[in-house]
């Protein structure tokens, strides 16, 4: 107040206290905030420089977050490629196992397993995404990683497509055709009859019997085919007659010199009739000595019948089952006790082949092609004119049937492994680049923040010492002010 007059000493002490209080306020603010520059008023140059550094550090921190997510995307893809490579190596092992066997059925099973592996590869590729980005899922999944604030430094990672193994620009591994089933059947019939040639031996001439004369015709027919034998030309002796009958498809003939009889057994599925005319003399008969005709009646076998009751089988025959590759999974040597059921069981024990027996017919279902053959030429001859006794079952083959098929697949697998290794190297390079840039960005952010801090952060030790000094100065100033006031109060003693 202008009307109040303070002494020079008092005024100086008051100013000192005011300055000290101002300094204390500044120091307290620095101690509270940790900053020596809290606003542009404190130090415009340092404040705005530090703000620029911190702004850039903030921008880089945002980019650093994106780089971190890019690293995870690349790692997800790399994990996918690693697992897919293992699956492709498993597919290669399956193909090599298929190459070690000749069994067409086993190779078909390997083809099925191979296809299952390809399906897993595609699923694995589809599952290798991170936050909606999948570098193994083809177009639309390009990954762009930005390294600086103006986007002039960046990296683009192009995707591959392994979600479809058949793509030419991908793994190029096609699903294999696994083939199809085939069916077939054959009949199991039998019938027997005897022709008695009383008084004759195997070496005897047929004309030794009054019933036979040269130029007689013996006719053997199954209703559709007739074989004619001329006595004295085609058949002279009893053995000739036996051999001619035995040579007919599906008919077995043998001569018993004890009973002077020819025993006939048929395996045809139709009746066989034997007759003889009287050309050139002799008598009309059944080709033996009984007037009329001899008929071998074809009867469907039952499961318990022995095989030798059919003309297509004899003791000592070997039944062989082979597949479309010529691989022999089973065989059976027939004896006098071997039954139809034994043969059916043999077929059912073959992998990929099943049989059912009903009404004299064996029905077959096969996963691959099979042939059932016998070393007996009469096996499975259904008519006298039958040309082949093989039971053939034809099924569409898998693409692992032949060695050539498998080797072609192995070549494709090796090419796909090269493709995977190239992709892994490319991803590894990109991942390494992003990780290096991430470390670099972290260091740059630290450098920027340290630089900004050097401009604005207070030295807490110094500020603490300043505060202590200011408090001491304040106390001394207060004491000095008190002394100055006492000096002025001394005038009051004049009025006492």
Short mmCIF file of C-alpha atoms in Angstrom, two decimals:
data_model
loop_
_atom_site.label_atom_id
_atom_site.label_comp_id
_atom_site.label_asym_id
_atom_site.label_seq_id
_atom_site.Cartn_x
_atom_site.Cartn_y
_atom_site.Cartn_z
CA UNK A 1 0.00 0.00 0.00
CA UNK A 2 1.43 3.41 -0.91
CA UNK A 3 0.51 4.88 2.45
CA UNK A 4 2.59 2.24 4.27
CA UNK A 5 6.28 2.74 4.21
CA UNK A 6 8.58 -0.23 4.77
CA UNK A 7 12.16 0.04 5.57
CA UNK A 8 14.72 -0.99 3.03
CA UNK A 9 15.81 -3.96 5.16
CA UNK A 10 12.27 -5.23 5.56
CA UNK A 11 11.50 -4.78 1.87
CA UNK A 12 14.69 -6.61 0.84
CA UNK A 13 13.85 -9.52 3.11
CA UNK A 14 10.30 -9.71 1.80
CA UNK A 15 11.56 -9.82 -1.79
CA UNK A 16 14.01 -12.51 -0.86
CA UNK A 17 11.25 -14.58 0.73
CA UNK A 18 9.07 -14.09 -2.34
CA UNK A 19 11.81 -15.25 -4.70
CA UNK A 20 12.54 -18.20 -2.46
CA UNK A 21 8.86 -19.18 -2.42
CA UNK A 22 8.83 -18.97 -6.24
CA UNK A 23 11.89 -21.16 -6.48
CA UNK A 24 10.35 -23.62 -4.03
CA UNK A 25 7.17 -23.81 -6.11
CA UNK A 26 9.20 -24.54 -9.24
CA UNK A 27 11.30 -27.18 -7.46
CA UNK A 28 8.25 -28.79 -5.86
CA UNK A 29 6.62 -29.01 -9.31
CA UNK A 30 9.72 -30.66 -10.75
CA UNK A 31 9.86 -33.10 -7.84
CA UNK A 32 6.16 -33.89 -8.27
CA UNK A 33 6.24 -34.38 -12.07
CA UNK A 34 9.81 -35.59 -12.48
CA UNK A 35 10.22 -33.09 -15.31
CA UNK A 36 12.27 -29.94 -15.44
CA UNK A 37 10.34 -28.81 -18.54
CA UNK A 38 6.59 -29.20 -18.06
CA UNK A 39 5.38 -26.71 -20.62
CA UNK A 40 6.61 -24.44 -23.35
CA UNK A 41 6.87 -21.66 -20.74
CA UNK A 42 9.62 -23.57 -18.97
CA UNK A 43 11.85 -23.96 -22.03
CA UNK A 44 10.21 -23.65 -25.47
CA UNK A 45 13.12 -25.13 -27.38
CA UNK A 46 13.50 -28.19 -25.15
CA UNK A 47 9.75 -28.62 -24.79
CA UNK A 48 8.95 -28.69 -28.50
CA UNK A 49 12.05 -30.72 -29.39
CA UNK A 50 11.15 -33.33 -26.78
CA UNK A 51 7.55 -33.36 -27.99
CA UNK A 52 8.73 -34.06 -31.56
CA UNK A 53 10.92 -36.90 -30.35
CA UNK A 54 8.12 -38.38 -28.25
CA UNK A 55 5.63 -38.08 -31.11
CA UNK A 56 7.95 -40.04 -33.39
CA UNK A 57 8.51 -42.60 -30.66
CA UNK A 58 4.74 -42.96 -30.32
CA UNK A 59 4.31 -43.42 -34.05
CA UNK A 60 7.02 -46.07 -34.10
CA UNK A 61 5.41 -47.77 -31.09
CA UNK A 62 2.21 -48.16 -33.11
CA UNK A 63 4.22 -49.64 -35.97
CA UNK A 64 6.00 -51.86 -33.48
CA UNK A 65 2.66 -53.36 -32.47
CA UNK A 66 1.87 -54.10 -36.11
CA UNK A 67 5.30 -55.65 -36.59
CA UNK A 68 4.69 -57.87 -33.59
CA UNK A 69 1.42 -59.08 -35.11
CA UNK A 70 3.18 -59.66 -38.45
CA UNK A 71 5.76 -61.79 -36.67
CA UNK A 72 2.98 -63.95 -35.23
CA UNK A 73 1.34 -64.26 -38.66
CA UNK A 74 4.64 -65.40 -40.16
CA UNK A 75 5.22 -67.83 -37.30
CA UNK A 76 1.76 -69.31 -37.75
CA UNK A 77 2.50 -69.89 -41.44
CA UNK A 78 5.93 -71.32 -40.63
CA UNK A 79 4.38 -73.70 -38.08
CA UNK A 80 1.88 -74.75 -40.75
CA UNK A 81 4.59 -75.44 -43.32
CA UNK A 82 6.60 -77.44 -40.78
CA UNK A 83 3.60 -79.64 -40.01
CA UNK A 84 2.60 -79.95 -43.68
CA UNK A 85 6.15 -81.04 -44.51
CA UNK A 86 5.84 -83.82 -41.95
CA UNK A 87 2.54 -84.89 -43.50
CA UNK A 88 4.05 -84.93 -47.00
CA UNK A 89 6.93 -87.03 -45.66
CA UNK A 90 4.30 -89.40 -44.22
CA UNK A 91 2.66 -89.58 -47.66
CA UNK A 92 6.06 -90.42 -49.13
CA UNK A 93 6.51 -93.19 -46.58
CA UNK A 94 3.10 -94.60 -47.54
CA UNK A 95 4.05 -94.59 -51.23
CA UNK A 96 7.33 -96.34 -50.46
CA UNK A 97 5.49 -98.97 -48.42
CA UNK A 98 3.15 -99.53 -51.36
CA UNK A 99 6.19 -100.03 -53.57
CA UNK A 100 7.43 -102.80 -51.26
CA UNK A 101 4.40 -105.02 -51.82
CA UNK A 102 2.91 -106.56 -54.96
CA UNK A 103 -0.53 -107.05 -53.40
CA UNK A 104 -3.03 -105.01 -55.36
CA UNK A 105 -5.37 -104.91 -52.36
CA UNK A 106 -2.65 -103.62 -50.00
CA UNK A 107 -1.71 -100.99 -52.57
CA UNK A 108 -5.34 -99.90 -52.76
CA UNK A 109 -5.39 -99.47 -48.98
CA UNK A 110 -2.21 -97.41 -49.18
CA UNK A 111 -3.89 -95.23 -51.83
CA UNK A 112 -6.80 -94.63 -49.45
CA UNK A 113 -4.37 -93.68 -46.66
CA UNK A 114 -2.51 -91.39 -49.06
CA UNK A 115 -5.71 -89.51 -49.90
CA UNK A 116 -6.47 -89.13 -46.19
CA UNK A 117 -3.03 -87.51 -45.72
CA UNK A 118 -3.74 -85.03 -48.53
CA UNK A 119 -7.01 -84.09 -46.84
CA UNK A 120 -5.14 -83.43 -43.59
CA UNK A 121 -2.62 -81.27 -45.47
CA UNK A 122 -5.42 -79.10 -46.83
CA UNK A 123 -7.03 -78.81 -43.38
CA UNK A 124 -3.67 -77.92 -41.84
CA UNK A 125 -3.16 -75.15 -44.38
CA UNK A 126 -6.64 -73.76 -43.69
CA UNK A 127 -5.92 -73.73 -39.95
CA UNK A 128 -2.60 -71.82 -40.23
CA UNK A 129 -4.17 -68.36 -39.92
CA UNK A 130 -3.54 -65.63 -37.36
CA UNK A 131 -6.14 -62.94 -36.78
CA UNK A 132 -7.76 -63.69 -40.13
CA UNK A 133 -4.54 -63.60 -42.14
CA UNK A 134 -3.36 -66.93 -43.61
CA UNK A 135 -0.19 -66.96 -45.69
CA UNK A 136 -0.94 -70.55 -46.74
CA UNK A 137 -4.39 -69.80 -48.15
CA UNK A 138 -3.54 -68.05 -51.40
CA UNK A 139 -4.65 -64.78 -52.98
CA UNK A 140 -6.11 -62.11 -50.71
CA UNK A 141 -3.79 -62.95 -47.82
CA UNK A 142 -0.82 -60.78 -48.74
CA UNK A 143 0.96 -59.47 -45.65
CA UNK A 144 2.38 -55.93 -45.73
CA UNK A 145 4.67 -54.88 -42.88
CA UNK A 146 5.43 -51.13 -42.55
CA UNK A 147 8.69 -50.19 -40.83
CA UNK A 148 8.72 -46.37 -40.76
CA UNK A 149 6.34 -43.47 -40.26
CA UNK A 150 5.89 -42.48 -43.91
CA UNK A 151 5.52 -46.09 -45.13
CA UNK A 152 8.51 -45.77 -47.47
CA UNK A 153 10.18 -48.72 -45.76
CA UNK A 154 8.05 -51.86 -45.90
CA UNK A 155 7.99 -55.58 -46.70
CA UNK A 156 5.31 -57.47 -48.62
CA UNK A 157 5.04 -61.23 -48.02
CA UNK A 158 3.16 -63.02 -50.79
CA UNK A 159 1.06 -66.03 -49.78
CA UNK A 160 1.09 -69.55 -51.20
CA UNK A 161 -1.97 -71.77 -51.54
CA UNK A 162 -1.74 -75.18 -49.90
CA UNK A 163 -5.45 -75.42 -49.09
CA UNK A 164 -5.87 -77.29 -52.37
CA UNK A 165 -3.11 -79.86 -52.91
CA UNK A 166 -3.97 -80.27 -56.60
CA UNK A 167 -2.93 -76.75 -57.68
CA UNK A 168 -0.05 -76.61 -60.16
CA UNK A 169 1.40 -73.57 -58.39
CA UNK A 170 1.10 -75.28 -55.01
CA UNK A 171 1.99 -78.78 -53.93
CA UNK A 172 0.54 -80.35 -57.09
CA UNK A 173 -0.43 -83.60 -55.36
CA UNK A 174 -3.58 -85.10 -56.85
CA UNK A 175 -5.93 -87.39 -54.98
CA UNK A 176 -5.48 -90.94 -56.17
CA UNK A 177 -8.25 -92.96 -57.75
CA UNK A 178 -8.83 -95.77 -55.27
CA UNK A 179 -10.57 -98.06 -57.73
CA UNK A 180 -13.90 -99.79 -57.36
CA UNK A 181 -15.41 -103.12 -56.54
CA UNK A 182 -16.13 -105.89 -58.99
CA UNK A 183 -18.38 -108.93 -58.91
CA UNK A 184 -18.32 -112.41 -60.38
CA UNK A 185 -19.70 -115.86 -59.72
CA UNK A 186 -19.27 -119.49 -60.64
CA UNK A 187 -21.39 -122.58 -60.28
CA UNK A 188 -20.66 -125.69 -58.25
CA UNK A 189 -22.45 -128.62 -59.92
CA UNK A 190 -21.84 -132.34 -59.95
CA UNK A 191 -23.29 -135.51 -61.46
CA UNK A 192 -22.13 -139.08 -61.98
CA UNK A 193 -22.95 -142.09 -64.15
CA UNK A 194 -21.39 -145.37 -65.27
CA UNK A 195 -20.97 -147.14 -68.60
CA UNK A 196 -20.39 -150.87 -68.12
CA UNK A 197 -18.31 -152.70 -70.78
CA UNK A 198 -18.52 -156.24 -69.48
CA UNK A 199 -15.54 -158.46 -70.26
CA UNK A 200 -13.35 -155.68 -71.70
CA UNK A 201 -10.04 -154.36 -70.49
CA UNK A 202 -8.52 -150.93 -71.13
CA UNK A 203 -6.59 -152.33 -74.08
CA UNK A 204 -9.57 -154.17 -75.56
CA UNK A 205 -11.16 -153.05 -78.81
CA UNK A 206 -14.67 -151.74 -78.42
CA UNK A 207 -15.75 -153.94 -81.29
CA UNK A 208 -15.04 -156.97 -79.09
CA UNK A 209 -18.55 -156.27 -77.79
CA UNK A 210 -21.42 -157.03 -80.11
CA UNK A 211 -22.94 -153.66 -79.31
CA UNK A 212 -20.07 -151.86 -81.01
CA UNK A 213 -19.06 -151.93 -84.68
CA UNK A 214 -16.81 -149.77 -86.76
CA UNK A 215 -18.42 -146.53 -87.93
CA UNK A 216 -20.83 -146.49 -85.00
CA UNK A 217 -21.30 -142.91 -83.76
CA UNK A 218 -21.23 -142.12 -80.04
CA UNK A 219 -22.87 -138.74 -79.39
CA UNK A 220 -22.25 -136.73 -76.22
CA UNK A 221 -24.43 -133.61 -75.79
CA UNK A 222 -25.23 -131.04 -73.12
CA UNK A 223 -28.31 -129.81 -74.97
CA UNK A 224 -26.50 -127.13 -76.92
CA UNK A 225 -23.24 -128.74 -78.01
CA UNK A 226 -22.78 -132.27 -79.38
CA UNK A 227 -19.50 -134.14 -79.69
CA UNK A 228 -19.51 -137.13 -82.05
CA UNK A 229 -17.02 -140.00 -81.70
CA UNK A 230 -16.68 -142.55 -84.53
CA UNK A 231 -15.86 -146.13 -83.52
CA UNK A 232 -12.83 -147.44 -85.38
CA UNK A 233 -11.70 -143.90 -86.18
CA UNK A 234 -11.82 -141.65 -83.10
CA UNK A 235 -12.16 -144.45 -80.58
CA UNK A 236 -10.76 -147.92 -81.16
CA UNK A 237 -9.91 -149.30 -77.74
CA UNK A 238 -11.63 -148.89 -74.41
CA UNK A 239 -8.83 -146.58 -73.35
CA UNK A 240 -9.45 -144.44 -76.42
CA UNK A 241 -13.08 -144.18 -75.37
CA UNK A 242 -12.15 -143.24 -71.79
CA UNK A 243 -9.62 -140.67 -72.99
CA UNK A 244 -12.13 -139.11 -75.40
CA UNK A 245 -14.76 -138.79 -72.69
CA UNK A 246 -12.20 -137.48 -70.19
CA UNK A 247 -11.10 -134.90 -72.72
CA UNK A 248 -14.51 -133.26 -72.81
CA UNK A 249 -14.77 -129.93 -70.99
CA UNK A 250 -16.06 -130.37 -67.46
CA UNK A 251 -16.20 -134.18 -67.61
CA UNK A 252 -13.90 -136.64 -65.87
CA UNK A 253 -13.81 -140.29 -66.96
CA UNK A 254 -11.92 -143.25 -65.49
CA UNK A 255 -11.99 -147.00 -66.19
CA UNK A 256 -12.12 -149.66 -63.50
CA UNK A 257 -10.93 -153.00 -64.88
CA UNK A 258 -12.33 -154.76 -61.82
CA UNK A 259 -15.89 -153.77 -62.62
CA UNK A 260 -15.32 -153.28 -66.37
CA UNK A 261 -16.99 -149.87 -66.10
CA UNK A 262 -16.30 -146.31 -67.07
CA UNK A 263 -17.16 -143.88 -64.25
CA UNK A 264 -18.20 -140.43 -65.46
CA UNK A 265 -18.31 -137.34 -63.28
CA UNK A 266 -19.54 -133.99 -64.61
CA UNK A 267 -19.10 -130.47 -63.30
CA UNK A 268 -21.26 -128.85 -65.97
CA UNK A 269 -24.36 -126.95 -64.98
CA UNK A 270 -26.41 -128.84 -67.57
CA UNK A 271 -27.21 -132.54 -68.03
CA UNK A 272 -24.93 -134.57 -70.28
CA UNK A 273 -26.50 -137.31 -72.42
CA UNK A 274 -24.58 -140.13 -74.15
CA UNK A 275 -26.15 -142.10 -77.03
CA UNK A 276 -24.93 -144.35 -79.88
CA UNK A 277 -26.32 -145.14 -83.28
CA UNK A 278 -26.13 -148.42 -85.28
CA UNK A 279 -24.20 -147.19 -88.32
CA UNK A 280 -21.98 -149.96 -89.76
CA UNK A 281 -23.54 -152.62 -87.55
CA UNK A 282 -23.76 -153.03 -83.80
CA UNK A 283 -26.75 -151.91 -81.82
CA UNK A 284 -28.28 -148.64 -80.83
CA UNK A 285 -27.39 -147.96 -77.22
CA UNK A 286 -26.04 -145.39 -74.84
CA UNK A 287 -22.45 -145.88 -75.87
CA UNK A 288 -22.08 -148.81 -73.50
CA UNK A 289 -24.25 -151.87 -73.70
CA UNK A 290 -27.47 -150.67 -72.18
CA UNK A 291 -30.17 -149.80 -74.64
CA UNK A 292 -31.29 -146.16 -74.52
CA UNK A 293 -29.28 -143.22 -73.23
CA UNK A 294 -27.08 -142.56 -70.25
CA UNK A 295 -27.56 -139.16 -68.61
CA UNK A 296 -25.23 -137.40 -66.19
CA UNK A 297 -27.65 -135.26 -64.22
CA UNK A 298 -26.21 -131.91 -63.16
CA UNK A 299 -27.05 -131.25 -59.51
CA UNK A 300 -26.11 -128.19 -57.48
CA UNK A 301 -23.59 -129.07 -54.76
CA UNK A 302 -24.22 -128.26 -51.13
CA UNK A 303 -21.70 -126.63 -48.78
CA UNK A 304 -20.85 -130.03 -47.26
CA UNK A 305 -20.29 -131.85 -50.56
CA UNK A 306 -16.71 -132.76 -51.35
CA UNK A 307 -15.25 -131.02 -54.37
CA UNK A 308 -14.33 -134.26 -56.11
CA UNK A 309 -18.04 -135.02 -56.56
CA UNK A 310 -17.80 -132.47 -59.37
CA UNK A 311 -16.00 -133.19 -62.61
CA UNK A 312 -14.08 -129.94 -62.30
CA UNK A 313 -12.10 -131.16 -59.32
CA UNK A 314 -9.84 -134.09 -58.55
CA UNK A 315 -7.72 -134.96 -55.56
CA UNK A 316 -4.30 -133.36 -56.00
CA UNK A 317 -5.60 -130.33 -57.89
CA UNK A 318 -4.36 -126.93 -56.69
CA UNK A 319 -6.72 -123.96 -56.62
CA UNK A 320 -4.83 -120.65 -56.88
CA UNK A 321 -6.10 -117.13 -56.26
CA UNK A 322 -4.16 -114.25 -57.81
CA UNK A 323 -4.90 -110.54 -57.99
CA UNK A 324 -4.57 -108.15 -60.91
CA UNK A 325 -0.82 -107.80 -60.25
CA UNK A 326 -0.27 -111.55 -60.33
CA UNK A 327 0.22 -111.56 -56.56
CA UNK A 328 -0.91 -114.85 -55.01
CA UNK A 329 -2.60 -114.32 -51.65
CA UNK A 330 -3.89 -117.90 -51.27
CA UNK A 331 -3.94 -121.42 -52.72
CA UNK A 332 -5.53 -124.73 -51.78
CA UNK A 333 -4.53 -128.28 -52.60
CA UNK A 334 -7.63 -130.43 -52.92
CA UNK A 335 -7.87 -133.84 -51.34
CA UNK A 336 -10.69 -136.36 -51.10
CA UNK A 337 -12.09 -134.57 -48.01
CA UNK A 338 -12.03 -130.98 -49.26
CA UNK A 339 -15.55 -129.55 -49.28
CA UNK A 340 -17.28 -126.69 -51.02
CA UNK A 341 -17.27 -124.88 -47.66
CA UNK A 342 -13.48 -125.21 -47.48
CA UNK A 343 -13.14 -123.49 -50.86
CA UNK A 344 -15.53 -120.69 -49.86
CA UNK A 345 -13.61 -120.17 -46.61
CA UNK A 346 -10.36 -119.97 -48.57
CA UNK A 347 -11.81 -117.21 -50.72
CA UNK A 348 -13.15 -115.30 -47.72
CA UNK A 349 -9.72 -115.36 -46.08
CA UNK A 350 -8.27 -113.34 -48.94
CA UNK A 351 -8.08 -109.62 -48.13
CA UNK A 352 -10.36 -107.67 -50.41
CA UNK A 353 -12.30 -110.69 -51.62
CA UNK A 354 -15.49 -112.16 -50.17
CA UNK A 355 -17.69 -115.05 -51.21
CA UNK A 356 -21.15 -116.33 -50.41
CA UNK A 357 -22.49 -119.72 -51.40
CA UNK A 358 -26.11 -120.47 -52.16
CA UNK A 359 -27.98 -122.82 -54.48
CA UNK A 360 -24.84 -124.23 -56.05
CA UNK A 361 -23.46 -120.78 -56.92
CA UNK A 362 -20.52 -118.94 -55.38
CA UNK A 363 -20.99 -115.15 -55.58
CA UNK A 364 -17.85 -113.03 -55.38
CA UNK A 365 -17.26 -109.39 -54.48
CA UNK A 366 -13.75 -108.00 -54.80
CA UNK A 367 -12.13 -104.66 -53.99
CA UNK A 368 -9.57 -105.39 -56.70
CA UNK A 369 -9.36 -107.75 -59.65
CA UNK A 370 -8.90 -111.45 -58.91
CA UNK A 371 -8.51 -114.68 -60.87
CA UNK A 372 -9.30 -118.08 -59.39
CA UNK A 373 -7.63 -120.83 -61.40
CA UNK A 374 -6.81 -124.52 -61.13
CA UNK A 375 -4.19 -126.79 -62.63
CA UNK A 376 -7.15 -129.00 -63.61
CA UNK A 377 -8.28 -128.04 -67.11
CA UNK A 378 -11.88 -129.07 -66.30
CA UNK A 379 -12.18 -126.51 -63.50
CA UNK A 380 -15.16 -124.19 -63.94
CA UNK A 381 -16.14 -125.54 -67.36
CA UNK A 382 -19.89 -124.97 -67.50
CA UNK A 383 -20.54 -126.27 -71.02
CA UNK A 384 -18.90 -128.87 -73.23
CA UNK A 385 -17.66 -126.09 -75.49
CA UNK A 386 -16.25 -123.95 -72.66
CA UNK A 387 -12.95 -122.38 -73.65
CA UNK A 388 -11.60 -121.30 -70.26
CA UNK A 389 -11.98 -122.43 -66.69
CA UNK A 390 -10.69 -119.25 -65.02
CA UNK A 391 -13.05 -117.45 -62.66
CA UNK A 392 -12.30 -113.80 -63.41
CA UNK A 393 -13.37 -110.87 -61.27
CA UNK A 394 -12.62 -107.45 -62.75
CA UNK A 395 -12.53 -104.27 -60.65
CA UNK A 396 -11.33 -100.77 -61.51
CA UNK A 397 -7.74 -100.51 -60.31
CA UNK A 398 -6.39 -97.87 -57.95
CA UNK A 399 -3.65 -95.47 -59.00
CA UNK A 400 -1.23 -97.38 -56.80
CA UNK A 401 -1.65 -100.62 -58.73
CA UNK A 402 1.62 -100.63 -60.68
CA UNK A 403 5.17 -99.68 -59.79
CA UNK A 404 5.01 -97.01 -62.48
CA UNK A 405 1.95 -95.47 -60.81
CA UNK A 406 3.71 -95.31 -57.45
CA UNK A 407 6.97 -93.96 -58.87
CA UNK A 408 5.01 -91.18 -60.59
CA UNK A 409 3.46 -90.23 -57.25
CA UNK A 410 6.86 -90.32 -55.54
CA UNK A 411 8.21 -87.89 -58.12
CA UNK A 412 5.31 -85.52 -57.39
CA UNK A 413 5.93 -85.87 -53.63
CA UNK A 414 9.63 -85.03 -54.01
CA UNK A 415 8.70 -81.96 -56.05
CA UNK A 416 6.20 -80.88 -53.38
CA UNK A 417 8.87 -81.27 -50.67
CA UNK A 418 11.11 -78.94 -52.68
CA UNK A 419 8.21 -76.49 -52.91
CA UNK A 420 7.67 -76.63 -49.14
CA UNK A 421 11.36 -76.11 -48.43
CA UNK A 422 11.45 -73.10 -50.73
CA UNK A 423 8.39 -71.64 -49.00
CA UNK A 424 9.93 -72.29 -45.60
CA UNK A 425 13.12 -70.49 -46.63
CA UNK A 426 11.16 -67.53 -47.98
CA UNK A 427 9.06 -67.28 -44.83
CA UNK A 428 12.16 -67.70 -42.68
CA UNK A 429 13.87 -64.82 -44.47
CA UNK A 430 10.79 -62.61 -44.08
CA UNK A 431 10.44 -63.55 -40.42
CA UNK A 432 14.10 -62.78 -39.77
CA UNK A 433 13.76 -59.42 -41.52
CA UNK A 434 10.69 -58.42 -39.49
CA UNK A 435 12.29 -59.53 -36.23
CA UNK A 436 15.47 -57.54 -37.01
CA UNK A 437 13.40 -54.47 -37.88
CA UNK A 438 11.38 -54.99 -34.70
CA UNK A 439 14.55 -54.98 -32.60
CA UNK A 440 15.81 -51.95 -34.50
CA UNK A 441 12.53 -50.08 -33.96
CA UNK A 442 12.58 -50.88 -30.25
CA UNK A 443 16.09 -49.47 -30.02
CA UNK A 444 15.13 -46.37 -31.99
CA UNK A 445 12.11 -45.79 -29.74
CA UNK A 446 14.34 -46.12 -26.70
CA UNK A 447 16.85 -43.69 -28.21
CA UNK A 448 14.09 -41.14 -28.97
CA UNK A 449 12.58 -41.43 -25.51
CA UNK A 450 15.97 -41.13 -23.84
CA UNK A 451 16.73 -38.06 -25.97
CA UNK A 452 13.41 -36.49 -25.07
CA UNK A 453 14.03 -37.30 -21.46
CA UNK A 454 17.43 -35.65 -21.50
CA UNK A 455 15.67 -32.45 -22.54
CA UNK A 456 12.81 -32.54 -20.07
CA UNK A 457 13.45 -34.92 -17.17
CA UNK A 458 14.57 -33.33 -13.94
CA UNK A 459 17.58 -34.50 -11.96
CA UNK A 460 15.83 -35.58 -8.78
CA UNK A 461 19.02 -35.47 -6.73
CA UNK A 462 19.70 -31.93 -7.85
CA UNK A 463 16.11 -30.84 -7.27
CA UNK A 464 16.09 -32.43 -3.83
CA UNK A 465 19.25 -30.53 -2.93
CA UNK A 466 17.71 -27.37 -4.33
CA UNK A 467 14.62 -27.86 -2.17
CA UNK A 468 16.75 -28.32 0.94
CA UNK A 469 18.75 -25.20 0.13
CA UNK A 470 15.59 -23.18 -0.56
CA UNK A 471 14.07 -24.30 2.73
CA UNK A 472 17.26 -23.18 4.52
CA UNK A 473 17.21 -19.90 2.61
CA UNK A 474 13.55 -19.41 3.54
CA UNK A 475 14.30 -19.97 7.20
CA UNK A 476 17.21 -17.54 7.09
CA UNK A 477 15.14 -14.96 5.22
CA UNK A 478 12.39 -15.29 7.80
CA UNK A 479 14.94 -14.78 10.58
CA UNK A 480 16.40 -11.74 8.80
CA UNK A 481 12.93 -10.29 8.33
CA UNK A 482 12.22 -10.80 12.00
CA UNK A 483 15.43 -9.00 12.96
CA UNK A 484 14.61 -6.13 10.63
CA UNK A 485 11.18 -5.81 12.18
CA UNK A 486 12.69 -5.83 15.69
CA UNK A 487 14.91 -2.94 14.68
CA UNK A 488 11.88 -0.90 13.71
CA UNK A 489 10.00 -1.94 16.86
CA UNK A 490 12.77 -0.41 19.03
CA UNK A 491 11.26 3.04 18.45
CA UNK A 492 8.25 1.97 20.51
CA UNK A 493 10.42 2.04 23.62
CA UNK A 494 10.48 5.85 23.34
CA UNK A 495 6.75 5.85 24.11
CA UNK A 496 6.88 3.53 27.01
#
